[in-house]
Tab-separated table of C-alpha atoms in Angstrom:
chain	number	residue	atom	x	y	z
Z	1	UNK	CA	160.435	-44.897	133.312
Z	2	UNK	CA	157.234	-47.125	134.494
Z	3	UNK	CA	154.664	-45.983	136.343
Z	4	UNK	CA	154.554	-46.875	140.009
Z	5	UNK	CA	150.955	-47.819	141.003
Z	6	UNK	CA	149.372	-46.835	144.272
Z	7	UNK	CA	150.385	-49.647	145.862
Z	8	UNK	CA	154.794	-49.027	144.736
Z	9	UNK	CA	155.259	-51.831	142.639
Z	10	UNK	CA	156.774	-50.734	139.520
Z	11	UNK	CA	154.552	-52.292	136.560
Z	12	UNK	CA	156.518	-53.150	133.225
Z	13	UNK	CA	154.696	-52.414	129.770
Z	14	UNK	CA	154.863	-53.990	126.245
Z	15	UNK	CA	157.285	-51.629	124.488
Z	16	UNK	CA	158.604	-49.864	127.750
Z	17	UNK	CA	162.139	-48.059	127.323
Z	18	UNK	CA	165.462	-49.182	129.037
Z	19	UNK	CA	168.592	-50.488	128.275
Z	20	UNK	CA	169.690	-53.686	127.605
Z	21	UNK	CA	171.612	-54.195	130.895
Z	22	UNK	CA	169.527	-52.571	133.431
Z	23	UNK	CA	165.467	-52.933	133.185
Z	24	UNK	CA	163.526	-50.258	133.525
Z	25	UNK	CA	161.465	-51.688	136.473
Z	26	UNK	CA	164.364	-52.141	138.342
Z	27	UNK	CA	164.691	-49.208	140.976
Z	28	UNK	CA	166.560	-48.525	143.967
Z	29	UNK	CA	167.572	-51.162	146.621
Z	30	UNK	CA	164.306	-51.595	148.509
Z	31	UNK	CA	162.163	-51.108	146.133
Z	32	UNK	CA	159.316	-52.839	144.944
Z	33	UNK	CA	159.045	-54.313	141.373
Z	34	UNK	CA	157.457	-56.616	139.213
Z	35	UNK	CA	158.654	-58.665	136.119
Z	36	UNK	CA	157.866	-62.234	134.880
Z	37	UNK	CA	159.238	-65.494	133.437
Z	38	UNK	CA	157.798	-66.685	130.220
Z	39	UNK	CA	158.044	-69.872	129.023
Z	40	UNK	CA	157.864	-71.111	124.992
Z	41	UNK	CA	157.733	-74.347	122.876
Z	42	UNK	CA	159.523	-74.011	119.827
Z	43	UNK	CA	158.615	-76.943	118.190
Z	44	UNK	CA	161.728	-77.396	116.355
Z	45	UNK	CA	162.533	-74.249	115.216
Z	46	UNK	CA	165.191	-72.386	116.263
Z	47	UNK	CA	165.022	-69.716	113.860
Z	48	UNK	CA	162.084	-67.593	113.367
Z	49	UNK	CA	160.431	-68.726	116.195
Z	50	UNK	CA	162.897	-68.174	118.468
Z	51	UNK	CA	163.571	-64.455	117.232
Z	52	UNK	CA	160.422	-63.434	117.498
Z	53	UNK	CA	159.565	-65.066	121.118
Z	54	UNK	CA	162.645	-62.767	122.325
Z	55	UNK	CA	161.904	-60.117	120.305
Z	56	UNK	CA	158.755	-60.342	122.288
Z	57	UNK	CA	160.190	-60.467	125.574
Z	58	UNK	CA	162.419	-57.662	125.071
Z	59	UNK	CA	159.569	-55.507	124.410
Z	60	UNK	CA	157.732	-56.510	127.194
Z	61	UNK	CA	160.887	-55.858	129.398
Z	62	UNK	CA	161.006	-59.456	130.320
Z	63	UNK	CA	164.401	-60.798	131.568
Z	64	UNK	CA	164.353	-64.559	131.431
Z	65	UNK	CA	162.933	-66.563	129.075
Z	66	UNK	CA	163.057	-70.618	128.577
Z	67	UNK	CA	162.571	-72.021	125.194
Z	68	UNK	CA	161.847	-76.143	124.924
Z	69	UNK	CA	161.955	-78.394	121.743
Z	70	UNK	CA	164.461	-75.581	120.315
Z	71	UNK	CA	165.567	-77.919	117.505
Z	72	UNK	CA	169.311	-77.067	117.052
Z	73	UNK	CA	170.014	-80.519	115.186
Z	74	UNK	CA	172.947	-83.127	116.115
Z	75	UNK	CA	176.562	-82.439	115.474
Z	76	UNK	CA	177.693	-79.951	112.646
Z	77	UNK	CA	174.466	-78.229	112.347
Z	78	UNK	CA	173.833	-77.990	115.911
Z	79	UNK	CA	177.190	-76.114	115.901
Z	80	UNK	CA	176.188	-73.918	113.217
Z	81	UNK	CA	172.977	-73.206	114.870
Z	82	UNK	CA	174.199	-72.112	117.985
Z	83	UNK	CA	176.819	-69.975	116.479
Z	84	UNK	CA	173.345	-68.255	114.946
Z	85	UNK	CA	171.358	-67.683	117.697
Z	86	UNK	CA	174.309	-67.102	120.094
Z	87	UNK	CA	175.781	-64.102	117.474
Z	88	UNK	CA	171.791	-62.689	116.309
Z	89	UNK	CA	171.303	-62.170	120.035
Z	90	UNK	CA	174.661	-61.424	121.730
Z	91	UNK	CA	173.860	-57.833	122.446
Z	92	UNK	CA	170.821	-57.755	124.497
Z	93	UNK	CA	170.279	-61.855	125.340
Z	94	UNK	CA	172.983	-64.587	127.061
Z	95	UNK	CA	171.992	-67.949	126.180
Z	96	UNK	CA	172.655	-70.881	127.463
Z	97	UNK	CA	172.146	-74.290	126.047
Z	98	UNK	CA	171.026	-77.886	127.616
Z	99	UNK	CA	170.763	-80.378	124.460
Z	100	UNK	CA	169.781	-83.986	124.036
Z	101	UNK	CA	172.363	-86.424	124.096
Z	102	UNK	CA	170.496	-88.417	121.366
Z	103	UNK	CA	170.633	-88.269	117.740
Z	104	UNK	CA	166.728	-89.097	117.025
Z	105	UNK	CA	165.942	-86.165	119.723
Z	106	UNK	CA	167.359	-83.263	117.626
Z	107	UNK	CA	164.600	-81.709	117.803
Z	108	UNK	CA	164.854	-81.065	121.696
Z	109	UNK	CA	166.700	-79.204	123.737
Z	110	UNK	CA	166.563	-76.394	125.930
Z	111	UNK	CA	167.396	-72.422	125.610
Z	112	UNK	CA	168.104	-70.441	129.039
Z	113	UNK	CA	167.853	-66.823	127.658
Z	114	UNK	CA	168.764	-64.209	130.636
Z	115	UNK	CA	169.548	-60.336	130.179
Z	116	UNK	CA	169.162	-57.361	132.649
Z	117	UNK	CA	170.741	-58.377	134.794
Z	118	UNK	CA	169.176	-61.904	135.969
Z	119	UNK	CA	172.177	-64.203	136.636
Z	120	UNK	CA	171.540	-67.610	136.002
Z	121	UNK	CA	174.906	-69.518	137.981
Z	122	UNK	CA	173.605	-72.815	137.399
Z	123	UNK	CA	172.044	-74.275	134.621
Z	124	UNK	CA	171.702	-78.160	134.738
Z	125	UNK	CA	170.751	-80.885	132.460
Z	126	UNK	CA	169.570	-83.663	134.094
Z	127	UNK	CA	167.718	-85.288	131.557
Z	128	UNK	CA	169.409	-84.408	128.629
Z	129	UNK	CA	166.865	-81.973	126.634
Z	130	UNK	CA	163.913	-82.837	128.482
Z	131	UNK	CA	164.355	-81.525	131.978
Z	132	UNK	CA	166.658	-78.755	133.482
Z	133	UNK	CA	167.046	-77.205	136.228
Z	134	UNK	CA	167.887	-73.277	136.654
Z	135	UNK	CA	169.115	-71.582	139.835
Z	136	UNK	CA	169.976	-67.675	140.039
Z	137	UNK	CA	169.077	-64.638	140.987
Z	138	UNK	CA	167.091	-62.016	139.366
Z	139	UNK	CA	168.003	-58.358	138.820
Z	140	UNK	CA	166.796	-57.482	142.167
Z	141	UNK	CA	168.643	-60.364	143.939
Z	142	UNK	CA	165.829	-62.840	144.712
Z	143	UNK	CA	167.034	-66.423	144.511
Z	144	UNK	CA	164.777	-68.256	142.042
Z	145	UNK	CA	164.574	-71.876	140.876
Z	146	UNK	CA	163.658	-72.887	137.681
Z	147	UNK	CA	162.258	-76.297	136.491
Z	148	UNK	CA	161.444	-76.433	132.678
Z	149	UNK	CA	160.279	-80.078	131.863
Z	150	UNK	CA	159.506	-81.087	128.041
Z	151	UNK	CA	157.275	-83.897	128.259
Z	152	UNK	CA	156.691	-87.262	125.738
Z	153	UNK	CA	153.601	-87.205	124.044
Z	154	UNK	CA	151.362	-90.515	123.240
Z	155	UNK	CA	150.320	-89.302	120.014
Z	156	UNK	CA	152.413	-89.802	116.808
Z	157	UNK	CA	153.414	-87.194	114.600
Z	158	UNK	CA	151.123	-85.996	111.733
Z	159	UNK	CA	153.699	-86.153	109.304
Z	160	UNK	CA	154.841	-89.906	110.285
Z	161	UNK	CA	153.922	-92.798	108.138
Z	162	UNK	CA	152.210	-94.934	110.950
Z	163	UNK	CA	150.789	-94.644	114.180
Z	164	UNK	CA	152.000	-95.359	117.507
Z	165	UNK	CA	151.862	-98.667	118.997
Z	166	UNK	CA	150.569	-99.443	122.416
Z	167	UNK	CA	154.304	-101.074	123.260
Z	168	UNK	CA	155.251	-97.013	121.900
Z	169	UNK	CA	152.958	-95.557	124.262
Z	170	UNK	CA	153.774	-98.186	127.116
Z	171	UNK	CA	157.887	-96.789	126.452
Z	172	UNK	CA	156.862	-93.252	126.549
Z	173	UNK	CA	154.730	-93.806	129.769
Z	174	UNK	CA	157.625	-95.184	131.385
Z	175	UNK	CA	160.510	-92.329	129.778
Z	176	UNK	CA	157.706	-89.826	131.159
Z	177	UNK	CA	157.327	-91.163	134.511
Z	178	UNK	CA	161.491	-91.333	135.003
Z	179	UNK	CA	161.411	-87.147	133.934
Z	180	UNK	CA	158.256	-86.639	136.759
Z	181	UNK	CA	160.449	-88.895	139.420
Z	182	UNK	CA	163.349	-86.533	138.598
Z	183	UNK	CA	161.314	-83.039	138.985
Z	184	UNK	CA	159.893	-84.318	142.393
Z	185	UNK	CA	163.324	-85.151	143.521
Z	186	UNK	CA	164.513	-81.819	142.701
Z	187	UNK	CA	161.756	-79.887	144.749
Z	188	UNK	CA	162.174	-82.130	147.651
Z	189	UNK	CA	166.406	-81.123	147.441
Z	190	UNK	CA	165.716	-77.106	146.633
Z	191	UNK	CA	166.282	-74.804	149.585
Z	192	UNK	CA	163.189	-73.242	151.375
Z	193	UNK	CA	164.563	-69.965	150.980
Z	194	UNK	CA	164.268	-70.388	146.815
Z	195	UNK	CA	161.128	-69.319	145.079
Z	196	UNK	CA	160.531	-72.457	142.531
Z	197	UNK	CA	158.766	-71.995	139.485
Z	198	UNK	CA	158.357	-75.554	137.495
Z	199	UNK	CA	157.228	-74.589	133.234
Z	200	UNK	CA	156.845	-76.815	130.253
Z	201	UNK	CA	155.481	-78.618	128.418
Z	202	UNK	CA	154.035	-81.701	130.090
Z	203	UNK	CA	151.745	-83.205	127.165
Z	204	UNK	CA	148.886	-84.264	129.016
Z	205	UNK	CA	146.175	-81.951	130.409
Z	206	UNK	CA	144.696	-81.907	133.968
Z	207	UNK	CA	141.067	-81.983	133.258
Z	208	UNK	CA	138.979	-82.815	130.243
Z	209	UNK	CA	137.254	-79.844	129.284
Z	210	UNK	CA	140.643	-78.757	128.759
Z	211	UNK	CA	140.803	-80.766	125.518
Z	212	UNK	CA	138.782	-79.560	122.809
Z	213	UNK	CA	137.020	-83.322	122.223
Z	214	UNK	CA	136.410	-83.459	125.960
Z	215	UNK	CA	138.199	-86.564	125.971
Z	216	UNK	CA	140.756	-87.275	128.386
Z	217	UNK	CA	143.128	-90.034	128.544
Z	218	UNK	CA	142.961	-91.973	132.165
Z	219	UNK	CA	146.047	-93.814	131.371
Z	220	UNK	CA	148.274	-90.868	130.130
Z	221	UNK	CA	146.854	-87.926	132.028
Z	222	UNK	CA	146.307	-89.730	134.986
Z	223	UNK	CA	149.990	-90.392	135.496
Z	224	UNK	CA	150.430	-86.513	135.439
Z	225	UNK	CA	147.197	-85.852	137.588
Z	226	UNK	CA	149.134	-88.049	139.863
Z	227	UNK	CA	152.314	-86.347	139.910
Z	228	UNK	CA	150.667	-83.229	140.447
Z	229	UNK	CA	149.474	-84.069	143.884
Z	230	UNK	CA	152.246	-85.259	145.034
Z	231	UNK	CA	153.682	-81.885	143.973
Z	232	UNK	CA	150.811	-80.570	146.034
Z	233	UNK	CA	152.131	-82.129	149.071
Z	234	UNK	CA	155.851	-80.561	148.762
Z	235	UNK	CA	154.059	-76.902	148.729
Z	236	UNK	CA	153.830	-76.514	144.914
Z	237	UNK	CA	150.558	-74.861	143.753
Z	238	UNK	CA	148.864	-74.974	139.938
Z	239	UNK	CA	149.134	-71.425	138.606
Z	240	UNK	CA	146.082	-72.650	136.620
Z	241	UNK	CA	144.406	-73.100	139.112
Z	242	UNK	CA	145.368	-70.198	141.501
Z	243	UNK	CA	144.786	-67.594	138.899
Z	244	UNK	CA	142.476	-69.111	135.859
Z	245	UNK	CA	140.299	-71.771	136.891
Z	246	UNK	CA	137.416	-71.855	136.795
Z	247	UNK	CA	136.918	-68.628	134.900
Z	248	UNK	CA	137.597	-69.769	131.336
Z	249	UNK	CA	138.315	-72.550	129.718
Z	250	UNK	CA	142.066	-72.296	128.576
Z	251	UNK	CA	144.429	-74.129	125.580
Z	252	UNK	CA	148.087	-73.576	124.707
Z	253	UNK	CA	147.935	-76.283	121.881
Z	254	UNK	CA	146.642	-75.827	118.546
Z	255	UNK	CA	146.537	-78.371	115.638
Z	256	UNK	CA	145.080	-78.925	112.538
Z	257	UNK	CA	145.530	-82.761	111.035
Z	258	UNK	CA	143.851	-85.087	108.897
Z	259	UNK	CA	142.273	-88.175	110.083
Z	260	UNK	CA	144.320	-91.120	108.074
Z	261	UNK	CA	141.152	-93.621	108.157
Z	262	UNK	CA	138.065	-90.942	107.739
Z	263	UNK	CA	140.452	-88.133	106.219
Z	264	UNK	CA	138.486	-85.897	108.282
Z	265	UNK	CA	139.938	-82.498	109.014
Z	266	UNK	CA	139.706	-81.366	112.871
Z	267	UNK	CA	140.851	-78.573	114.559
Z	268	UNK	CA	142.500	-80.210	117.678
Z	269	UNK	CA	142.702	-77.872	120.919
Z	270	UNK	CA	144.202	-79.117	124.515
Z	271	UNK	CA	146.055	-77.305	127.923
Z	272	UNK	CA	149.083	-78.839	127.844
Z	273	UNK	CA	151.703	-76.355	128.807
Z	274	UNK	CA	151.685	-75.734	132.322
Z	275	UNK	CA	153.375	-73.626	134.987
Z	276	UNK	CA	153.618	-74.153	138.935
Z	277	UNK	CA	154.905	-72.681	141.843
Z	278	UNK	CA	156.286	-72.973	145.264
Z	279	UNK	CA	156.637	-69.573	147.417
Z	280	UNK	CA	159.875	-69.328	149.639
Z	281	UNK	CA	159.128	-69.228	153.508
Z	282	UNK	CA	159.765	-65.748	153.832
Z	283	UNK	CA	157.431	-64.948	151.118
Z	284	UNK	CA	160.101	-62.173	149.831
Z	285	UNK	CA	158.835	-63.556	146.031
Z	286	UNK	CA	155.110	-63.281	145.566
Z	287	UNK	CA	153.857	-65.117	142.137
Z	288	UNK	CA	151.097	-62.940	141.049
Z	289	UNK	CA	149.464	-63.715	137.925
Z	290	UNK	CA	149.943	-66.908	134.993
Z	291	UNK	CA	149.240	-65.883	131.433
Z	292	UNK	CA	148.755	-67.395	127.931
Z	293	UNK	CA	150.415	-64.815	125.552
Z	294	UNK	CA	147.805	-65.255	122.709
Z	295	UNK	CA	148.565	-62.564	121.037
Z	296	UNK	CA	151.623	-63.824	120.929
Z	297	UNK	CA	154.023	-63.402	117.484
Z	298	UNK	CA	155.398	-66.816	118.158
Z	299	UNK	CA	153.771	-68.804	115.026
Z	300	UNK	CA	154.234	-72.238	116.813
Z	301	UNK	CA	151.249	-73.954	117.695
Z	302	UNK	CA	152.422	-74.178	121.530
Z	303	UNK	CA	151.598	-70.820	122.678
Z	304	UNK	CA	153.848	-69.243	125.168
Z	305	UNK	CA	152.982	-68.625	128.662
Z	306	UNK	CA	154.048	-66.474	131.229
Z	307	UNK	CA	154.811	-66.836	135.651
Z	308	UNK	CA	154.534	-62.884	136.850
Z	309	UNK	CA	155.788	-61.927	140.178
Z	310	UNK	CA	156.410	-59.112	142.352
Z	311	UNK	CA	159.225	-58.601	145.104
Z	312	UNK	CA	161.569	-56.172	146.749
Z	313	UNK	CA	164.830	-55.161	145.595
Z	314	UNK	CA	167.247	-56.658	147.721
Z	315	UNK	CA	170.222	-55.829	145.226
Z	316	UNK	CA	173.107	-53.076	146.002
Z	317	UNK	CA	174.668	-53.785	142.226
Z	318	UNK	CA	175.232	-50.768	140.402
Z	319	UNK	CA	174.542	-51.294	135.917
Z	320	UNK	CA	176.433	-49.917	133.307
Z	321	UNK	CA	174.484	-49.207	130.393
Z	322	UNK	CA	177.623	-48.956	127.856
Z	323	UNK	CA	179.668	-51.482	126.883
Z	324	UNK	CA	182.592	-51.907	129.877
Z	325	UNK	CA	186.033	-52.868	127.818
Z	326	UNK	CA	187.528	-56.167	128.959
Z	327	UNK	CA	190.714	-55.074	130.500
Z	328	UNK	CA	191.561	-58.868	132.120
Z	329	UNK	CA	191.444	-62.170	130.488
Z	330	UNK	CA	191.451	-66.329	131.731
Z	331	UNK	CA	191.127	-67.254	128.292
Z	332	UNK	CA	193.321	-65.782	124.644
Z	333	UNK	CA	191.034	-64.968	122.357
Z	334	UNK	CA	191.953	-66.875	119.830
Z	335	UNK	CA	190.116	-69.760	122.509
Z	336	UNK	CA	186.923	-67.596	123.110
Z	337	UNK	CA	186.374	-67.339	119.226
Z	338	UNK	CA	183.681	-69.628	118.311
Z	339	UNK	CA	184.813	-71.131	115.375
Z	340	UNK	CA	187.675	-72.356	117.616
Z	341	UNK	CA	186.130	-73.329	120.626
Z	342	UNK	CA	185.940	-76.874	121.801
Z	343	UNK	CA	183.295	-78.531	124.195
Z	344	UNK	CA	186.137	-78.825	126.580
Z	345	UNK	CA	186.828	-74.891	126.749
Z	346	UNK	CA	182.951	-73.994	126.588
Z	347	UNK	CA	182.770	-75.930	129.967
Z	348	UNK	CA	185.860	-74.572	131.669
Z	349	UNK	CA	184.454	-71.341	130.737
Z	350	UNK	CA	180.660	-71.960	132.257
Z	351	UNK	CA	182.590	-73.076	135.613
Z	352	UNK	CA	184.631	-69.701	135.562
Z	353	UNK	CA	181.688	-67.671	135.011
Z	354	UNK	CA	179.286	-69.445	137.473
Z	355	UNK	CA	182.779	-69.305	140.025
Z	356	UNK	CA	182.396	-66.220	139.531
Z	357	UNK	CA	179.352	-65.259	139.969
Z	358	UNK	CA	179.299	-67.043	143.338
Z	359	UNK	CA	182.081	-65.089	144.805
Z	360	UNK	CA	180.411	-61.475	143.738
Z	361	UNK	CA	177.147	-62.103	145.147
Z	362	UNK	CA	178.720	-63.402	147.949
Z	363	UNK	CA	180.747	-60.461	148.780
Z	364	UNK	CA	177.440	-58.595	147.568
Z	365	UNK	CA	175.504	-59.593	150.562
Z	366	UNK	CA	177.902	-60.702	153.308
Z	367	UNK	CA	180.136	-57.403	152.746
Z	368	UNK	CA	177.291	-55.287	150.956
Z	369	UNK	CA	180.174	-54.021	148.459
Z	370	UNK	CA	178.713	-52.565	145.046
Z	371	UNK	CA	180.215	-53.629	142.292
Z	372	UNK	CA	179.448	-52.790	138.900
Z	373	UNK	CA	178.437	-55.406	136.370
């Protein structure tokens, strides 16, 4: 089991024990505890990246994780790459998926991974790939919003042929202002009594030492320096700013590229994954500390970061730590099999299972059953 520090909050630890159902910083209703939300760009790849980002949570006894740019493909081998992921990481991860709805975006897309007990009931994709929203509660009850927003960028790729065009940027300025109108409208519609956490990556940086050239880009970052006041003024604070600034200077990009003029080689560094917050009135969810997982053994050149929180246990849910045989069914099998099931089914199934979870956390708090998950 944890420690409990003098002041009873039960701290997690890289490597610390527990099953896959119940964490081990979980304890008794009323307790104390505190976990974290971790955030990763995948750049594309939904393979080894992805395995060892969860890998990584596990060990650290994190229980959500959101993965951007996860790069699951269009069609047949999106299909095949969910089946992957979905079967490497059945036993200790549930994952659900909010993917672009464009061919030439295959590369984005968003991963809600949940375990321990953190029950994610709606998971929404309101612009497809680039931002969705994520409402639950965590293993001690606490309702928590989640924003995750993937951002354009106004730089090309380094692989591409040519550069981007200032009618390219102007497009992406625009597609990038329609995903910051979206997030605001979401905080101004979220309940007071959910604690809000808003990760991703945004692609533009807030100040200019936090770009390695010093440089920053009035046109492009401005436009997020702007939305981030006016995320100011609906009670959302930087977690940059509350727990880093001005202490260090801080990057979570890392590139290496070859000038196509000069063919110079530069090591390009810049802050552009980001995390905020917005504490519930009752202040039941305290954020606490905002990380960047260096050490990380995610090889992408995004480096995860992390939201970590403390709060009470408000839960009366009793965990299993075995495997609890289905004994009911809304679906045959033959329907639930992957190879056989269709878009149509997946979604009946999500509204079953989100139903569901409604009703037991209903009767959870208004009746203060236990039930056992």
């Amino acid at each position: 089991m944890p420690a409990v520090g003098a002041t009873g909050v039960r701290e997690y630890g890289r490597g610390a024990g527990g099953s896959a159902t119940r964490p081990a910083w979980l304890g008794p209703a009323g307790s104390k505890y505190r976990t974290e939300v971790r955030y990763a760009n995948l750049k594309g790849n939904c393979t080894n990246k992805l395995d060892a980002t969860l890998l990584e949570a596990q060990r650290a006894q994190c229980c959500l994780v959101v993965l951007s740019q996860t790069g699951l493909g269009h069609k047949n081998t999106q299909k095949i790459n969910k089946h992957r992921v979905t079967s490497t990481h059945r036993d200790n991860w549930k994952l659900q998926f909010a993917l672009p709805a464009r061919k030439h975006e295959q590369q984005e897309g968003v991963i809600v991974c949940s375990r321990g007990g953190w029950s994610a009931t709606q998971v929404e994709n309101i612009i497809p790939g680039r931002l969705v929203m994520v409402r639950g509660k965590d293993p001690g009850g606490n309702p928590i919003a989640i924003v995750v927003v993937q951002g354009f960028t106004n730089q090309g790729s380094k692989h591409a042929d040519t550069a981007l065009t200032q009618v390219d940027i102007n497009q992406r300025k625009t597609k990038q202002r329609q995903i910051f109108g979206e997030m605001l409208r979401i905080l101004r519609e979220l309940p007071e009594n959910d604690t809000v956490m808003v990760l991703g990556d945004f692609n533009s940086t807030l100040k200019p030492e936090h770009r390695s050239n010093g440089k920053i880009d009035k046109h492009w970052d401005g436009v997020f320096v702007a939305q981030v006041e006016k995320m100011k003024q609906l009670g959302c604070k930087s977690a940059e700013e509350q727990f880093m600034c001005p202490v260090k200077t801080v990057y979570t990009r890392f590139d290496s590229r070859t000038d196509r003029r000069s063919e110079e080689h530069n090591v390009y560094m810049a802050k552009l994954d980001h995390a905020f917050f917005r504490e519930n009135a009752r202040r039941a969810v305290t954020i606490t500390g905002h990380d960047i997982l260096n050490e990380s053994i995610n090889t992408s050149d995004h480096t995860p970061i992390s939201l970590t929180y403390t709060a009470t246990n408000l839960s009366r849910r009793r965990f299993e730590t075995g495997n609890i045989p289905q004994t009911t069914r809304l679906f045959p099998q033959r329907m639930l099999d992957e190879d056989n099931r269709t878009d149509a089914v997946t979604a009946n199934i999500d509204e079953w299972s989100a139903a569901l979870d409604v009703a037991l956390h209903a009767d959870e708090e208004d009746k203060g059953m236990d039930f056992i998950l």
